[in-house]
Amino acid sequence: MSITSSMPVLRGRGATVLSAVPGGLLLERPGGQVMIPFRAIARVHVEAREVTVELSAPAGAAPSVHRIEEVSAAAAAAFADAVNVLLPAPVEDVDGSALVEVRTFTRTWLQRFRRTLGRVLLGCLAGVLALSVTNAVAGDGRTAVTGALLVAALGALAVVGIGLGAVCVVPWFHETRRRRYGVTVIAEQADGPGLYRYADGSGTVRVFSHPAGPALSLQACYDPRDPADVLVLQDRSSRLIDITLGSCFLLAGLGGIAAVVGLVAMTILGRPLLQP
């Protein structure tokens, strides 16, 4: 059995977990992980039920720390003693924060947008269904069912068009804004497939996943207010195609919605497009 596997696992407040893994410590929080190599640690100390991992820092600089609170006092003491024994001899002028690797699993802006768009489109489809039922109730004779089916089909196609247009256009506007106000860096391929790493303004190394194939590096732009929210920049020519197609889809979708509303309004007013 290895030394690290025999160390206690600390479980603290907010589902935070600190454990020893080969080569360092792993601090897990909801939405992310922090990998702290042993060579980046100056010491681990305990105060009551709080464990602080202090990183090495150049002379005169304030060291960075990572904490876990409300852990077992006995486990914390045993954990700190075991880790401090494994730490290598301190090296002067080494910034341990530059050796730490942060992996985030929280949704980026693009993922949140797609999730929100999906909900909006489902709401639009529900509205189209309501209009179809209204058209059927307000219609007269055999044309009522035909008119309702026409409204449902045209409305569904319109919603699909709006969805495709939004997927193309909105991320383009977001990327344009991110290019202007964000920080662009070169992200290099990390250890695992589809994983890339970059360093933010504080020197923290962050890892994200992106299906970029065998590319060894790519351009990424992160939000300075939230360095974990990273966006992979696309070629401007491909974005031009997106904005052109997206605009066409949006116009067609909005036109379809207008046509559906017009059809239902004519039926309610007693002047249906389809006459019996």
mmCIF file of N, CA, C and O in Angstrom, residues 57-94:
data_model
loop_
_atom_site.group_PDB
_atom_site.id
_atom_site.type_symbol
_atom_site.label_atom_id
_atom_site.label_comp_id
_atom_site.label_asym_id
_atom_site.label_seq_id
_atom_site.Cartn_x
_atom_site.Cartn_y
_atom_site.Cartn_z
ATOM 1 N N ALA A 57 6.290 30.521 -1.953
ATOM 2 C CA ALA A 57 6.211 31.828 -2.596
ATOM 3 C C ALA A 57 7.585 32.471 -2.604
ATOM 4 O O ALA A 57 8.412 32.194 -1.717
ATOM 5 N N PRO A 58 7.873 33.324 -3.589
ATOM 6 C CA PRO A 58 9.149 34.035 -3.591
ATOM 7 C C PRO A 58 9.302 34.908 -2.357
ATOM 8 O O PRO A 58 8.317 35.274 -1.709
ATOM 9 N N ALA A 59 10.517 35.241 -2.029
ATOM 10 C CA ALA A 59 10.787 36.059 -0.849
ATOM 11 C C ALA A 59 10.061 37.395 -0.950
ATOM 12 O O ALA A 59 10.108 38.067 -1.978
ATOM 13 N N GLY A 60 9.379 37.747 0.125
ATOM 14 C CA GLY A 60 8.657 39.007 0.176
ATOM 15 C C GLY A 60 7.245 38.952 -0.353
ATOM 16 O O GLY A 60 6.483 39.921 -0.190
ATOM 17 N N ALA A 61 6.866 37.853 -0.990
ATOM 18 C CA ALA A 61 5.514 37.726 -1.544
ATOM 19 C C ALA A 61 4.624 36.951 -0.584
ATOM 20 O O ALA A 61 5.082 36.045 0.123
ATOM 21 N N ALA A 62 3.350 37.330 -0.533
ATOM 22 C CA ALA A 62 2.397 36.630 0.332
ATOM 23 C C ALA A 62 2.067 35.273 -0.284
ATOM 24 O O ALA A 62 1.704 35.200 -1.460
ATOM 25 N N PRO A 63 2.189 34.195 0.473
ATOM 26 C CA PRO A 63 1.911 32.862 -0.092
ATOM 27 C C PRO A 63 0.426 32.654 -0.335
ATOM 28 O O PRO A 63 -0.421 33.142 0.422
ATOM 29 N N SER A 64 0.109 31.924 -1.377
ATOM 30 C CA SER A 64 -1.274 31.536 -1.633
ATOM 31 C C SER A 64 -1.628 30.347 -0.753
ATOM 32 O O SER A 64 -0.763 29.539 -0.393
ATOM 33 N N VAL A 65 -2.897 30.241 -0.397
ATOM 34 C CA VAL A 65 -3.337 29.151 0.474
ATOM 35 C C VAL A 65 -4.622 28.542 -0.079
ATOM 36 O O VAL A 65 -5.380 29.190 -0.806
ATOM 37 N N HIS A 66 -4.841 27.284 0.288
ATOM 38 C CA HIS A 66 -6.098 26.594 0.007
ATOM 39 C C HIS A 66 -6.569 25.994 1.328
ATOM 40 O O HIS A 66 -5.769 25.392 2.059
ATOM 41 N N ARG A 67 -7.859 26.175 1.631
ATOM 42 C CA ARG A 67 -8.379 25.745 2.935
ATOM 43 C C ARG A 67 -9.557 24.791 2.773
ATOM 44 O O ARG A 67 -10.293 24.833 1.797
ATOM 45 N N ILE A 68 -9.695 23.957 3.791
ATOM 46 C CA ILE A 68 -10.887 23.132 3.947
ATOM 47 C C ILE A 68 -11.300 23.245 5.396
ATOM 48 O O ILE A 68 -10.465 23.137 6.302
ATOM 49 N N GLU A 69 -12.577 23.500 5.637
ATOM 50 C CA GLU A 69 -13.075 23.781 6.977
ATOM 51 C C GLU A 69 -14.046 22.709 7.442
ATOM 52 O O GLU A 69 -14.610 21.964 6.641
ATOM 53 N N GLU A 70 -14.194 22.670 8.772
ATOM 54 C CA GLU A 70 -15.139 21.766 9.440
ATOM 55 C C GLU A 70 -14.841 20.300 9.125
ATOM 56 O O GLU A 70 -15.726 19.524 8.770
ATOM 57 N N VAL A 71 -13.582 19.934 9.260
ATOM 58 C CA VAL A 71 -13.189 18.537 9.098
ATOM 59 C C VAL A 71 -12.992 17.912 10.475
ATOM 60 O O VAL A 71 -13.008 18.588 11.504
ATOM 61 N N SER A 72 -12.802 16.617 10.493
ATOM 62 C CA SER A 72 -12.508 15.926 11.744
ATOM 63 C C SER A 72 -11.151 16.398 12.276
ATOM 64 O O SER A 72 -10.147 16.383 11.544
ATOM 65 N N ALA A 73 -11.106 16.818 13.534
ATOM 66 C CA ALA A 73 -9.863 17.335 14.116
ATOM 67 C C ALA A 73 -8.780 16.260 14.149
ATOM 68 O O ALA A 73 -7.614 16.524 13.843
ATOM 69 N N ALA A 74 -9.150 15.043 14.514
ATOM 70 C CA ALA A 74 -8.168 13.965 14.585
ATOM 71 C C ALA A 74 -7.634 13.617 13.195
ATOM 72 O O ALA A 74 -6.423 13.444 12.993
ATOM 73 N N ALA A 75 -8.542 13.530 12.208
ATOM 74 C CA ALA A 75 -8.108 13.221 10.843
ATOM 75 C C ALA A 75 -7.255 14.349 10.280
ATOM 76 O O ALA A 75 -6.281 14.104 9.557
ATOM 77 N N ALA A 76 -7.590 15.597 10.615
ATOM 78 C CA ALA A 76 -6.827 16.741 10.112
ATOM 79 C C ALA A 76 -5.393 16.712 10.625
ATOM 80 O O ALA A 76 -4.440 16.948 9.870
ATOM 81 N N ALA A 77 -5.222 16.415 11.912
ATOM 82 C CA ALA A 77 -3.875 16.366 12.483
ATOM 83 C C ALA A 77 -3.044 15.253 11.842
ATOM 84 O O ALA A 77 -1.875 15.455 11.489
ATOM 85 N N ALA A 78 -3.660 14.078 11.677
ATOM 86 C CA ALA A 78 -2.936 12.966 11.057
ATOM 87 C C ALA A 78 -2.598 13.275 9.605
ATOM 88 O O ALA A 78 -1.502 12.949 9.121
ATOM 89 N N PHE A 79 -3.514 13.915 8.904
ATOM 90 C CA PHE A 79 -3.296 14.256 7.497
ATOM 91 C C PHE A 79 -2.141 15.248 7.360
ATOM 92 O O PHE A 79 -1.243 15.071 6.524
ATOM 93 N N ALA A 80 -2.146 16.305 8.178
ATOM 94 C CA ALA A 80 -1.098 17.323 8.090
ATOM 95 C C ALA A 80 0.275 16.734 8.405
ATOM 96 O O ALA A 80 1.265 17.019 7.715
ATOM 97 N N ASP A 81 0.349 15.904 9.439
ATOM 98 C CA ASP A 81 1.641 15.291 9.787
ATOM 99 C C ASP A 81 2.159 14.417 8.649
ATOM 100 O O ASP A 81 3.352 14.454 8.319
ATOM 101 N N ALA A 82 1.271 13.646 8.049
ATOM 102 C CA ALA A 82 1.693 12.741 6.979
ATOM 103 C C ALA A 82 2.143 13.506 5.737
ATOM 104 O O ALA A 82 3.128 13.139 5.091
ATOM 105 N N VAL A 83 1.441 14.586 5.402
ATOM 106 C CA VAL A 83 1.815 15.361 4.216
ATOM 107 C C VAL A 83 3.128 16.099 4.443
ATOM 108 O O VAL A 83 4.007 16.117 3.572
ATOM 109 N N ASN A 84 3.300 16.712 5.597
ATOM 110 C CA ASN A 84 4.525 17.481 5.857
ATOM 111 C C ASN A 84 5.774 16.604 5.782
ATOM 112 O O ASN A 84 6.851 17.074 5.407
ATOM 113 N N VAL A 85 5.627 15.323 6.131
ATOM 114 C CA VAL A 85 6.773 14.414 6.047
ATOM 115 C C VAL A 85 7.164 14.174 4.588
ATOM 116 O O VAL A 85 8.346 13.998 4.260
ATOM 117 N N LEU A 86 6.181 14.188 3.675
ATOM 118 C CA LEU A 86 6.439 13.896 2.266
ATOM 119 C C LEU A 86 6.956 15.097 1.471
ATOM 120 O O LEU A 86 7.430 14.931 0.353
ATOM 121 N N LEU A 87 6.868 16.282 2.029
ATOM 122 C CA LEU A 87 7.226 17.474 1.270
ATOM 123 C C LEU A 87 8.727 17.511 0.984
ATOM 124 O O LEU A 87 9.542 17.223 1.870
ATOM 125 N N PRO A 88 9.106 17.861 -0.237
ATOM 126 C CA PRO A 88 10.536 17.969 -0.559
ATOM 127 C C PRO A 88 11.150 19.190 0.116
ATOM 128 O O PRO A 88 10.439 20.053 0.649
ATOM 129 N N ALA A 89 12.442 19.269 0.100
ATOM 130 C CA ALA A 89 13.131 20.417 0.691
ATOM 131 C C ALA A 89 12.701 21.684 -0.027
ATOM 132 O O ALA A 89 12.580 21.697 -1.262
ATOM 133 N N PRO A 90 12.425 22.757 0.703
ATOM 134 C CA PRO A 90 11.959 23.995 0.066
ATOM 135 C C PRO A 90 12.997 24.575 -0.888
ATOM 136 O O PRO A 90 14.192 24.521 -0.640
ATOM 137 N N VAL A 91 12.486 25.117 -1.997
ATOM 138 C CA VAL A 91 13.340 25.766 -2.993
ATOM 139 C C VAL A 91 13.013 27.251 -2.987
ATOM 140 O O VAL A 91 11.851 27.644 -3.076
ATOM 141 N N GLU A 92 14.021 28.072 -2.883
ATOM 142 C CA GLU A 92 13.807 29.507 -2.798
ATOM 143 C C GLU A 92 13.271 30.067 -4.119
ATOM 144 O O GLU A 92 13.591 29.575 -5.207
ATOM 145 N N ASP A 93 12.465 31.127 -3.975
ATOM 146 C CA ASP A 93 11.930 31.878 -5.124
ATOM 147 C C ASP A 93 11.097 31.024 -6.063
ATOM 148 O O ASP A 93 11.060 31.263 -7.277
ATOM 149 N N VAL A 94 10.423 30.023 -5.528
ATOM 150 C CA VAL A 94 9.507 29.213 -6.327
ATOM 151 C C VAL A 94 8.077 29.623 -5.989
ATOM 152 O O VAL A 94 7.690 29.639 -4.813
#
